[in-house]
mmCIF file of C-alpha atoms in Angstrom:
data_model
loop_
_atom_site.group_PDB
_atom_site.id
_atom_site.type_symbol
_atom_site.label_atom_id
_atom_site.label_comp_id
_atom_site.label_asym_id
_atom_site.label_seq_id
_atom_site.Cartn_x
_atom_site.Cartn_y
_atom_site.Cartn_z
ATOM 1 C CA UNK A 1 -55.339 130.390 103.557
ATOM 2 C CA UNK A 2 -59.106 130.310 102.322
ATOM 3 C CA UNK A 3 -59.195 134.194 102.612
ATOM 4 C CA UNK A 4 -56.122 134.275 100.726
ATOM 5 C CA UNK A 5 -57.933 131.893 98.189
ATOM 6 C CA UNK A 6 -60.599 134.361 98.170
ATOM 7 C CA UNK A 7 -58.634 137.409 97.772
ATOM 8 C CA UNK A 8 -56.994 135.804 94.679
ATOM 9 C CA UNK A 9 -60.435 134.732 93.206
ATOM 10 C CA UNK A 10 -62.072 138.452 93.851
ATOM 11 C CA UNK A 11 -60.451 140.158 91.435
ATOM 12 C CA UNK A 12 -60.445 137.772 88.984
ATOM 13 C CA UNK A 13 -64.426 137.403 89.471
ATOM 14 C CA UNK A 14 -64.843 141.321 89.277
ATOM 15 C CA UNK A 15 -62.729 141.389 86.074
ATOM 16 C CA UNK A 16 -64.776 138.270 84.552
ATOM 17 C CA UNK A 17 -68.028 140.551 85.343
ATOM 18 C CA UNK A 18 -66.894 143.626 83.761
ATOM 19 C CA UNK A 19 -65.854 141.595 80.326
ATOM 20 C CA UNK A 20 -69.249 141.768 78.610
ATOM 21 C CA UNK A 21 -69.530 145.322 79.026
ATOM 22 C CA UNK A 22 -66.871 145.852 77.013
ATOM 23 C CA UNK A 23 -68.870 144.265 74.045
ATOM 24 C CA UNK A 24 -70.845 147.459 73.977
ATOM 25 C CA UNK A 25 -70.301 150.303 71.765
ATOM 26 C CA UNK A 26 -71.060 153.656 72.071
ATOM 27 C CA UNK A 27 -72.916 156.014 69.446
ATOM 28 C CA UNK A 28 -72.613 160.165 69.960
ATOM 29 C CA UNK A 29 -74.814 162.235 67.602
ATOM 30 C CA UNK A 30 -73.758 166.178 67.265
ATOM 31 C CA UNK A 31 -76.527 168.057 65.669
ATOM 32 C CA UNK A 32 -75.660 171.843 64.735
ATOM 33 C CA UNK A 33 -79.053 172.718 64.708
ATOM 34 C CA UNK A 34 -79.682 171.206 67.957
ATOM 35 C CA UNK A 35 -78.511 172.401 71.311
ATOM 36 C CA UNK A 36 -75.870 170.076 73.237
ATOM 37 C CA UNK A 37 -78.342 168.383 75.738
ATOM 38 C CA UNK A 38 -76.424 165.427 76.839
ATOM 39 C CA UNK A 39 -79.931 163.243 75.736
ATOM 40 C CA UNK A 40 -78.996 159.543 76.909
ATOM 41 C CA UNK A 41 -81.027 157.000 74.819
ATOM 42 C CA UNK A 42 -82.056 153.885 75.492
ATOM 43 C CA UNK A 43 -79.559 150.971 74.304
ATOM 44 C CA UNK A 44 -79.628 150.365 70.586
ATOM 45 C CA UNK A 45 -78.647 147.004 68.666
ATOM 46 C CA UNK A 46 -75.551 146.944 66.156
ATOM 47 C CA UNK A 47 -77.707 146.910 62.975
ATOM 48 C CA UNK A 48 -79.751 150.175 64.382
ATOM 49 C CA UNK A 49 -76.521 151.776 64.625
ATOM 50 C CA UNK A 50 -75.647 150.781 61.082
ATOM 51 C CA UNK A 51 -79.004 152.032 59.652
ATOM 52 C CA UNK A 52 -78.785 155.438 61.454
ATOM 53 C CA UNK A 53 -75.578 156.119 60.307
ATOM 54 C CA UNK A 54 -76.813 155.165 56.632
ATOM 55 C CA UNK A 55 -79.562 157.118 57.162
ATOM 56 C CA UNK A 56 -77.585 160.391 58.413
ATOM 57 C CA UNK A 57 -75.218 159.820 55.333
ATOM 58 C CA UNK A 58 -78.124 159.716 52.900
ATOM 59 C CA UNK A 59 -77.063 155.939 51.592
ATOM 60 C CA UNK A 60 -79.680 154.287 53.547
ATOM 61 C CA UNK A 61 -80.979 152.890 50.142
ATOM 62 C CA UNK A 62 -78.290 150.496 50.262
ATOM 63 C CA UNK A 63 -79.301 148.611 53.217
ATOM 64 C CA UNK A 64 -81.980 146.435 54.221
ATOM 65 C CA UNK A 65 -85.312 147.511 55.583
ATOM 66 C CA UNK A 66 -87.761 144.977 55.121
ATOM 67 C CA UNK A 67 -87.119 143.359 58.697
ATOM 68 C CA UNK A 68 -86.896 146.383 61.026
ATOM 69 C CA UNK A 69 -88.125 145.354 64.449
ATOM 70 C CA UNK A 70 -90.220 147.875 66.654
ATOM 71 C CA UNK A 71 -87.149 149.018 68.837
ATOM 72 C CA UNK A 72 -84.989 149.615 65.583
ATOM 73 C CA UNK A 73 -87.663 151.451 64.148
ATOM 74 C CA UNK A 74 -88.148 153.979 67.317
ATOM 75 C CA UNK A 75 -84.248 154.239 67.332
ATOM 76 C CA UNK A 76 -84.338 155.464 63.613
ATOM 77 C CA UNK A 77 -87.271 157.869 64.372
ATOM 78 C CA UNK A 78 -85.312 159.677 67.425
ATOM 79 C CA UNK A 79 -81.427 159.214 66.136
ATOM 80 C CA UNK A 80 -81.893 158.897 62.479
ATOM 81 C CA UNK A 81 -82.172 161.847 60.323
ATOM 82 C CA UNK A 82 -83.805 164.942 61.334
ATOM 83 C CA UNK A 83 -84.291 167.086 58.238
ATOM 84 C CA UNK A 84 -88.001 168.075 57.482
ATOM 85 C CA UNK A 85 -90.153 167.727 54.744
ATOM 86 C CA UNK A 86 -89.183 170.870 52.914
ATOM 87 C CA UNK A 87 -85.873 171.445 54.569
ATOM 88 C CA UNK A 88 -83.160 171.035 51.399
ATOM 89 C CA UNK A 89 -80.483 168.013 52.101
ATOM 90 C CA UNK A 90 -77.608 169.936 50.487
ATOM 91 C CA UNK A 91 -77.855 172.267 53.890
ATOM 92 C CA UNK A 92 -77.057 169.267 56.341
ATOM 93 C CA UNK A 93 -73.777 167.898 55.985
ATOM 94 C CA UNK A 94 -72.581 164.760 57.802
ATOM 95 C CA UNK A 95 -69.577 163.884 59.182
ATOM 96 C CA UNK A 96 -69.241 159.557 60.152
ATOM 97 C CA UNK A 97 -66.295 159.089 61.961
ATOM 98 C CA UNK A 98 -64.855 155.780 63.601
ATOM 99 C CA UNK A 99 -63.144 155.576 66.929
ATOM 100 C CA UNK A 100 -61.468 152.899 69.002
ATOM 101 C CA UNK A 101 -62.327 152.214 72.435
ATOM 102 C CA UNK A 102 -58.880 152.644 73.862
ATOM 103 C CA UNK A 103 -58.958 156.215 72.397
ATOM 104 C CA UNK A 104 -62.313 157.114 74.007
ATOM 105 C CA UNK A 105 -61.084 155.877 77.316
ATOM 106 C CA UNK A 106 -58.334 158.377 77.318
ATOM 107 C CA UNK A 107 -60.058 161.238 76.050
ATOM 108 C CA UNK A 108 -63.731 160.630 77.880
ATOM 109 C CA UNK A 109 -63.705 164.511 78.491
ATOM 110 C CA UNK A 110 -63.184 165.639 75.141
ATOM 111 C CA UNK A 111 -66.650 163.829 73.751
ATOM 112 C CA UNK A 112 -68.970 166.104 75.726
ATOM 113 C CA UNK A 113 -70.965 167.485 75.469
ATOM 114 C CA UNK A 114 -73.016 165.718 73.125
ATOM 115 C CA UNK A 115 -76.539 165.804 71.591
ATOM 116 C CA UNK A 116 -77.601 161.913 71.815
ATOM 117 C CA UNK A 117 -75.903 158.919 73.246
ATOM 118 C CA UNK A 118 -76.853 155.638 73.134
ATOM 119 C CA UNK A 119 -75.129 152.406 73.806
ATOM 120 C CA UNK A 120 -74.659 149.874 71.418
ATOM 121 C CA UNK A 121 -75.493 145.901 72.270
ATOM 122 C CA UNK A 122 -72.930 143.269 71.144
ATOM 123 C CA UNK A 123 -71.280 145.577 68.548
ATOM 124 C CA UNK A 124 -69.244 143.493 66.133
ATOM 125 C CA UNK A 125 -64.857 143.877 66.300
ATOM 126 C CA UNK A 126 -63.402 146.908 65.208
ATOM 127 C CA UNK A 127 -62.153 145.191 62.098
ATOM 128 C CA UNK A 128 -66.030 145.033 60.954
ATOM 129 C CA UNK A 129 -66.352 148.309 61.885
ATOM 130 C CA UNK A 130 -63.920 149.473 59.798
ATOM 131 C CA UNK A 131 -64.956 147.473 56.910
ATOM 132 C CA UNK A 132 -68.644 148.961 57.530
ATOM 133 C CA UNK A 133 -67.335 152.575 57.235
ATOM 134 C CA UNK A 134 -65.266 151.419 54.117
ATOM 135 C CA UNK A 135 -68.484 150.467 52.752
ATOM 136 C CA UNK A 136 -70.403 153.545 53.782
ATOM 137 C CA UNK A 137 -67.527 155.416 51.814
ATOM 138 C CA UNK A 138 -68.054 153.503 48.643
ATOM 139 C CA UNK A 139 -71.839 154.056 48.816
ATOM 140 C CA UNK A 140 -71.404 157.723 48.849
ATOM 141 C CA UNK A 141 -68.874 157.628 45.707
ATOM 142 C CA UNK A 142 -71.606 155.709 44.007
ATOM 143 C CA UNK A 143 -74.612 157.482 45.143
ATOM 144 C CA UNK A 144 -72.644 161.149 43.840
ATOM 145 C CA UNK A 145 -71.535 159.210 40.628
ATOM 146 C CA UNK A 146 -68.111 159.887 41.514
ATOM 147 C CA UNK A 147 -64.817 157.988 40.662
ATOM 148 C CA UNK A 148 -62.850 156.871 44.049
ATOM 149 C CA UNK A 149 -59.792 158.822 45.081
ATOM 150 C CA UNK A 150 -57.095 157.641 46.491
ATOM 151 C CA UNK A 151 -54.393 159.456 48.125
ATOM 152 C CA UNK A 152 -51.577 158.960 50.335
ATOM 153 C CA UNK A 153 -52.724 161.600 52.730
ATOM 154 C CA UNK A 154 -55.951 160.266 53.192
ATOM 155 C CA UNK A 155 -54.917 156.883 53.866
ATOM 156 C CA UNK A 156 -52.508 158.135 56.566
ATOM 157 C CA UNK A 157 -55.473 160.147 58.189
ATOM 158 C CA UNK A 158 -58.053 157.751 57.675
ATOM 159 C CA UNK A 159 -60.011 159.536 55.527
ATOM 160 C CA UNK A 160 -62.262 157.052 53.304
ATOM 161 C CA UNK A 161 -64.586 159.371 51.764
ATOM 162 C CA UNK A 162 -64.314 163.330 51.684
ATOM 163 C CA UNK A 163 -66.250 165.950 49.820
ATOM 164 C CA UNK A 164 -67.968 169.274 50.471
ATOM 165 C CA UNK A 165 -71.244 167.670 51.873
ATOM 166 C CA UNK A 166 -69.827 164.524 53.834
ATOM 167 C CA UNK A 167 -66.935 163.092 55.263
ATOM 168 C CA UNK A 168 -66.372 159.621 56.226
ATOM 169 C CA UNK A 169 -63.434 158.552 58.119
ATOM 170 C CA UNK A 170 -61.417 156.974 60.915
ATOM 171 C CA UNK A 171 -59.507 158.510 63.660
ATOM 172 C CA UNK A 172 -56.387 156.754 65.046
ATOM 173 C CA UNK A 173 -53.579 157.596 67.202
ATOM 174 C CA UNK A 174 -55.137 161.189 67.166
ATOM 175 C CA UNK A 175 -53.808 163.004 70.294
ATOM 176 C CA UNK A 176 -56.994 165.125 71.363
ATOM 177 C CA UNK A 177 -60.167 163.636 69.001
ATOM 178 C CA UNK A 178 -62.525 165.866 70.707
ATOM 179 C CA UNK A 179 -60.614 168.885 69.336
ATOM 180 C CA UNK A 180 -60.842 167.514 66.211
ATOM 181 C CA UNK A 181 -64.413 166.720 66.422
ATOM 182 C CA UNK A 182 -65.327 170.312 67.948
ATOM 183 C CA UNK A 183 -63.206 171.468 64.497
ATOM 184 C CA UNK A 184 -65.685 169.470 62.496
ATOM 185 C CA UNK A 185 -68.659 170.990 64.276
ATOM 186 C CA UNK A 186 -67.624 174.576 63.958
ATOM 187 C CA UNK A 187 -67.092 174.033 60.386
ATOM 188 C CA UNK A 188 -71.018 173.050 60.101
ATOM 189 C CA UNK A 189 -70.721 169.456 60.258
ATOM 190 C CA UNK A 190 -73.390 167.080 61.813
ATOM 191 C CA UNK A 191 -71.168 164.475 63.767
ATOM 192 C CA UNK A 192 -72.157 160.810 64.116
ATOM 193 C CA UNK A 193 -69.254 159.303 66.177
ATOM 194 C CA UNK A 194 -68.953 155.161 66.552
ATOM 195 C CA UNK A 195 -66.840 153.675 68.924
ATOM 196 C CA UNK A 196 -66.100 150.113 68.627
ATOM 197 C CA UNK A 197 -64.100 148.074 71.239
ATOM 198 C CA UNK A 198 -60.769 147.437 70.222
ATOM 199 C CA UNK A 199 -59.923 144.360 72.544
ATOM 200 C CA UNK A 200 -63.328 142.841 72.939
ATOM 201 C CA UNK A 201 -65.862 142.010 70.744
ATOM 202 C CA UNK A 202 -69.066 140.125 69.789
ATOM 203 C CA UNK A 203 -69.307 137.317 67.469
ATOM 204 C CA UNK A 204 -71.948 139.392 65.749
ATOM 205 C CA UNK A 205 -72.284 141.109 62.310
ATOM 206 C CA UNK A 206 -73.975 144.194 60.915
ATOM 207 C CA UNK A 207 -75.961 142.567 58.474
ATOM 208 C CA UNK A 208 -76.681 142.292 54.740
ATOM 209 C CA UNK A 209 -75.874 145.564 53.226
ATOM 210 C CA UNK A 210 -75.305 146.388 49.025
ATOM 211 C CA UNK A 211 -71.373 147.054 48.352
ATOM 212 C CA UNK A 212 -71.508 149.075 45.207
ATOM 213 C CA UNK A 213 -69.299 147.809 42.472
ATOM 214 C CA UNK A 214 -67.781 151.343 41.976
ATOM 215 C CA UNK A 215 -65.061 150.693 44.361
ATOM 216 C CA UNK A 216 -64.272 147.698 42.253
ATOM 217 C CA UNK A 217 -64.687 148.465 38.605
ATOM 218 C CA UNK A 218 -64.059 152.387 37.742
ATOM 219 C CA UNK A 219 -65.766 151.640 34.329
ATOM 220 C CA UNK A 220 -69.184 150.796 35.980
ATOM 221 C CA UNK A 221 -69.860 154.770 36.364
ATOM 222 C CA UNK A 222 -69.454 154.906 32.777
ATOM 223 C CA UNK A 223 -71.587 151.793 31.499
ATOM 224 C CA UNK A 224 -74.427 152.370 33.953
ATOM 225 C CA UNK A 225 -74.919 155.675 35.735
ATOM 226 C CA UNK A 226 -77.037 155.230 39.117
ATOM 227 C CA UNK A 227 -79.029 158.086 37.827
ATOM 228 C CA UNK A 228 -80.868 156.265 35.218
ATOM 229 C CA UNK A 229 -82.622 154.101 37.640
ATOM 230 C CA UNK A 230 -85.426 156.323 39.729
ATOM 231 C CA UNK A 231 -87.261 153.625 41.390
ATOM 232 C CA UNK A 232 -85.594 151.948 44.478
ATOM 233 C CA UNK A 233 -84.951 148.444 43.864
ATOM 234 C CA UNK A 234 -85.827 145.830 46.443
ATOM 235 C CA UNK A 235 -83.230 145.106 49.011
ATOM 236 C CA UNK A 236 -82.268 141.827 47.735
ATOM 237 C CA UNK A 237 -81.972 142.928 44.084
ATOM 238 C CA UNK A 238 -78.559 144.136 42.993
ATOM 239 C CA UNK A 239 -78.273 146.272 40.112
ATOM 240 C CA UNK A 240 -75.692 144.535 37.868
ATOM 241 C CA UNK A 241 -74.816 144.741 34.104
ATOM 242 C CA UNK A 242 -76.062 141.200 33.897
ATOM 243 C CA UNK A 243 -79.475 142.490 33.906
ATOM 244 C CA UNK A 244 -78.717 144.858 30.692
ATOM 245 C CA UNK A 245 -79.343 144.134 27.341
ATOM 246 C CA UNK A 246 -75.348 143.883 26.837
ATOM 247 C CA UNK A 247 -74.863 140.935 24.662
ATOM 248 C CA UNK A 248 -71.206 141.521 24.256
ATOM 249 C CA UNK A 249 -69.011 138.885 25.115
ATOM 250 C CA UNK A 250 -66.853 138.559 27.946
ATOM 251 C CA UNK A 251 -62.931 139.417 27.397
ATOM 252 C CA UNK A 252 -60.036 138.738 28.962
ATOM 253 C CA UNK A 253 -59.325 135.800 31.712
ATOM 254 C CA UNK A 254 -61.869 135.860 34.150
ATOM 255 C CA UNK A 255 -61.494 135.290 37.685
ATOM 256 C CA UNK A 256 -62.914 131.841 39.311
ATOM 257 C CA UNK A 257 -63.426 133.298 42.789
ATOM 258 C CA UNK A 258 -65.398 136.449 43.881
ATOM 259 C CA UNK A 259 -65.662 138.277 47.536
ATOM 260 C CA UNK A 260 -69.521 138.937 47.232
ATOM 261 C CA UNK A 261 -72.653 137.489 45.165
ATOM 262 C CA UNK A 262 -73.076 141.076 43.838
ATOM 263 C CA UNK A 263 -69.901 141.242 42.177
ATOM 264 C CA UNK A 264 -70.058 137.716 41.030
ATOM 265 C CA UNK A 265 -73.362 138.733 39.429
ATOM 266 C CA UNK A 266 -72.442 142.052 38.051
ATOM 267 C CA UNK A 267 -68.973 140.774 36.318
ATOM 268 C CA UNK A 268 -70.103 137.698 34.856
ATOM 269 C CA UNK A 269 -73.477 139.429 34.140
ATOM 270 C CA UNK A 270 -75.490 136.559 36.086
ATOM 271 C CA UNK A 271 -73.538 133.906 34.592
ATOM 272 C CA UNK A 272 -74.333 134.947 31.226
ATOM 273 C CA UNK A 273 -77.831 133.594 31.596
ATOM 274 C CA UNK A 274 -76.728 129.953 31.925
ATOM 275 C CA UNK A 275 -76.425 129.361 35.982
ATOM 276 C CA UNK A 276 -76.161 131.212 39.021
ATOM 277 C CA UNK A 277 -73.588 132.522 41.674
ATOM 278 C CA UNK A 278 -72.982 130.686 44.722
ATOM 279 C CA UNK A 279 -70.933 129.860 47.151
ATOM 280 C CA UNK A 280 -68.006 127.542 46.191
ATOM 281 C CA UNK A 281 -66.174 127.298 49.304
ATOM 282 C CA UNK A 282 -65.446 129.439 52.487
ATOM 283 C CA UNK A 283 -61.486 130.307 53.193
ATOM 284 C CA UNK A 284 -61.385 130.596 56.828
ATOM 285 C CA UNK A 285 -58.302 132.058 58.744
ATOM 286 C CA UNK A 286 -57.469 129.661 61.823
ATOM 287 C CA UNK A 287 -55.458 132.370 63.953
ATOM 288 C CA UNK A 288 -58.990 134.426 63.860
ATOM 289 C CA UNK A 289 -62.102 133.845 65.158
ATOM 290 C CA UNK A 290 -64.221 135.416 61.845
ATOM 291 C CA UNK A 291 -66.808 133.248 60.097
ATOM 292 C CA UNK A 292 -64.226 133.544 56.648
ATOM 293 C CA UNK A 293 -63.807 134.940 53.305
ATOM 294 C CA UNK A 294 -66.638 133.336 51.152
ATOM 295 C CA UNK A 295 -65.666 132.375 47.601
ATOM 296 C CA UNK A 296 -68.878 132.517 45.250
ATOM 297 C CA UNK A 297 -68.487 131.129 41.818
ATOM 298 C CA UNK A 298 -70.793 130.315 38.752
ATOM 299 C CA UNK A 299 -72.650 127.321 39.262
ATOM 300 C CA UNK A 300 -73.468 126.357 35.348
ATOM 301 C CA UNK A 301 -76.664 124.550 34.320
ATOM 302 C CA UNK A 302 -77.486 122.626 31.342
ATOM 303 C CA UNK A 303 -80.168 124.496 28.594
ATOM 304 C CA UNK A 304 -82.545 122.113 26.632
ATOM 305 C CA UNK A 305 -84.406 123.206 23.249
ATOM 306 C CA UNK A 306 -87.198 121.670 21.388
ATOM 307 C CA UNK A 307 -86.547 121.472 17.815
ATOM 308 C CA UNK A 308 -89.488 121.805 15.315
ATOM 309 C CA UNK A 309 -89.688 118.006 14.757
ATOM 310 C CA UNK A 310 -90.082 117.910 18.549
ATOM 311 C CA UNK A 311 -86.306 116.254 19.370
ATOM 312 C CA UNK A 312 -84.521 118.102 21.904
ATOM 313 C CA UNK A 313 -81.154 119.617 21.753
ATOM 314 C CA UNK A 314 -79.270 119.751 25.323
ATOM 315 C CA UNK A 315 -76.231 122.143 25.485
ATOM 316 C CA UNK A 316 -73.867 122.041 28.767
ATOM 317 C CA UNK A 317 -72.221 125.273 29.604
ATOM 318 C CA UNK A 318 -68.917 125.838 31.589
ATOM 319 C CA UNK A 319 -65.870 128.226 31.889
ATOM 320 C CA UNK A 320 -65.922 130.899 34.508
ATOM 321 C CA UNK A 321 -69.015 132.825 33.564
ATOM 322 C CA UNK A 322 -70.322 129.837 32.007
ATOM 323 C CA UNK A 323 -70.044 131.417 28.698
ATOM 324 C CA UNK A 324 -68.526 128.712 26.844
ATOM 325 C CA UNK A 325 -70.318 125.302 24.945
ATOM 326 C CA UNK A 326 -69.334 122.162 26.074
ATOM 327 C CA UNK A 327 -68.073 120.942 22.792
ATOM 328 C CA UNK A 328 -67.087 117.518 23.881
ATOM 329 C CA UNK A 329 -69.446 115.251 21.896
ATOM 330 C CA UNK A 330 -68.783 116.903 18.475
ATOM 331 C CA UNK A 331 -65.265 117.133 19.027
ATOM 332 C CA UNK A 332 -64.905 113.559 19.330
ATOM 333 C CA UNK A 333 -67.704 112.816 16.289
ATOM 334 C CA UNK A 334 -65.263 114.933 14.164
ATOM 335 C CA UNK A 335 -62.130 113.678 15.347
ATOM 336 C CA UNK A 336 -63.508 109.703 15.109
ATOM 337 C CA UNK A 337 -64.645 110.640 11.602
ATOM 338 C CA UNK A 338 -61.690 111.953 10.536
ATOM 339 C CA UNK A 339 -59.289 109.316 11.657
ATOM 340 C CA UNK A 340 -61.766 106.657 9.716
ATOM 341 C CA UNK A 341 -61.315 108.715 6.485
ATOM 342 C CA UNK A 342 -57.935 108.998 6.958
ATOM 343 C CA UNK A 343 -57.661 105.276 7.573
ATOM 344 C CA UNK A 344 -60.059 104.386 4.734
ATOM 345 C CA UNK A 345 -58.412 106.055 2.159
ATOM 346 C CA UNK A 346 -54.684 105.205 3.515
ATOM 347 C CA UNK A 347 -55.885 101.445 3.204
ATOM 348 C CA UNK A 348 -57.170 102.153 -0.415
ATOM 349 C CA UNK A 349 -53.965 103.368 -1.798
ATOM 350 C CA UNK A 350 -52.151 100.758 -0.090
ATOM 351 C CA UNK A 351 -54.015 97.964 -1.760
ATOM 352 C CA UNK A 352 -53.894 99.391 -5.258
ATOM 353 C CA UNK A 353 -50.221 100.073 -4.852
ATOM 354 C CA UNK A 354 -49.897 96.241 -3.838
ATOM 355 C CA UNK A 355 -51.925 95.204 -6.453
ATOM 356 C CA UNK A 356 -49.540 97.294 -8.925
ATOM 357 C CA UNK A 357 -46.546 95.615 -7.792
ATOM 358 C CA UNK A 358 -47.450 92.131 -8.278
ATOM 359 C CA UNK A 359 -46.245 90.009 -11.446
ATOM 360 C CA UNK A 360 -48.215 89.016 -13.944
ATOM 361 C CA UNK A 361 -49.425 85.181 -14.477
ATOM 362 C CA UNK A 362 -47.279 83.220 -16.708
ATOM 363 C CA UNK A 363 -50.177 82.103 -18.584
ATOM 364 C CA UNK A 364 -51.074 85.580 -19.583
ATOM 365 C CA UNK A 365 -47.303 85.899 -20.494
ATOM 366 C CA UNK A 366 -47.516 82.886 -22.953
ATOM 367 C CA UNK A 367 -50.600 83.989 -24.822
ATOM 368 C CA UNK A 368 -48.847 87.125 -26.070
ATOM 369 C CA UNK A 369 -46.674 86.703 -29.695
ATOM 370 C CA UNK A 370 -45.169 89.142 -32.102
ATOM 371 C CA UNK A 371 -46.868 89.454 -35.398
ATOM 372 C CA UNK A 372 -45.719 86.670 -37.502
ATOM 373 C CA UNK A 373 -43.127 87.748 -40.738
ATOM 374 C CA UNK A 374 -44.779 87.498 -44.473
#
């Protein structure tokens, strides 16, 4: 009986021991200018994988770069963009591909030979990886000053961004993904393949990166082209119309909730200068283990103005963009004064009419006599 119980527990323990390895992803790199040497790099973090892909796509300015660890910097130097100082950037055509671990296991032999291979430790879920690639596509549209092109064919094929110089896509349900990657390599693309687990994932995230507003508001390209800003802003600073000199009033019905702080600041022009965007609440899904979708809204603050005589005037702001003045006090003052004046006029008219309807005293009537006859 004891050996029977051990025979039942040993497979379960072996399966449990293999579960943590499923949390790791894979990052394949195929360089057209380098021979396929199948170099295996040391394991890297999921944030390092994000920075490597962003650097090879040419959108690393949308990603944080202040707090980079020495290990991440070493991975960037080894696996990042290998273009030289005097090499033309247009000569290199990056292709970022997302593949689930299920498809990778079915076609492991099709992914070799490669130039570099690195294990991505504690990689987030496939859903977050897909959202990361959508962000890469939005950043490519913004960097090339283009409007997003949505087509049914691209959506079915999982193509998020496609141009003559770069492609960002996801391969789902393709019979032989390795053959498709070989075709891209023959066309002159440098392939960056990220394999994310489909069933198991660590409760981590890819970190902070800027999501350009070009995917949400197509007029953003016309109002403020990104080429007008030659200096790269700080990682935590977002280019938004709120920092421009646009003083036109906000028209239409503005939403109360925004998915990101950058979108809140851009749409409301930083709460029209009368507040700041803060998290109002976080909407969580009971059926999911995700952190939830945050709701950013404007938190209005009162402004105090000092007059010439030394007195101070406080203005309270409200509205979804803090663009409306609180006129409660003036409203009640005007309303109270109007009601008081109506009451006084009505009382005066009523008093005069009452006095006019009264009969004259009899003494006054008796003292009045006609003219005597001569």
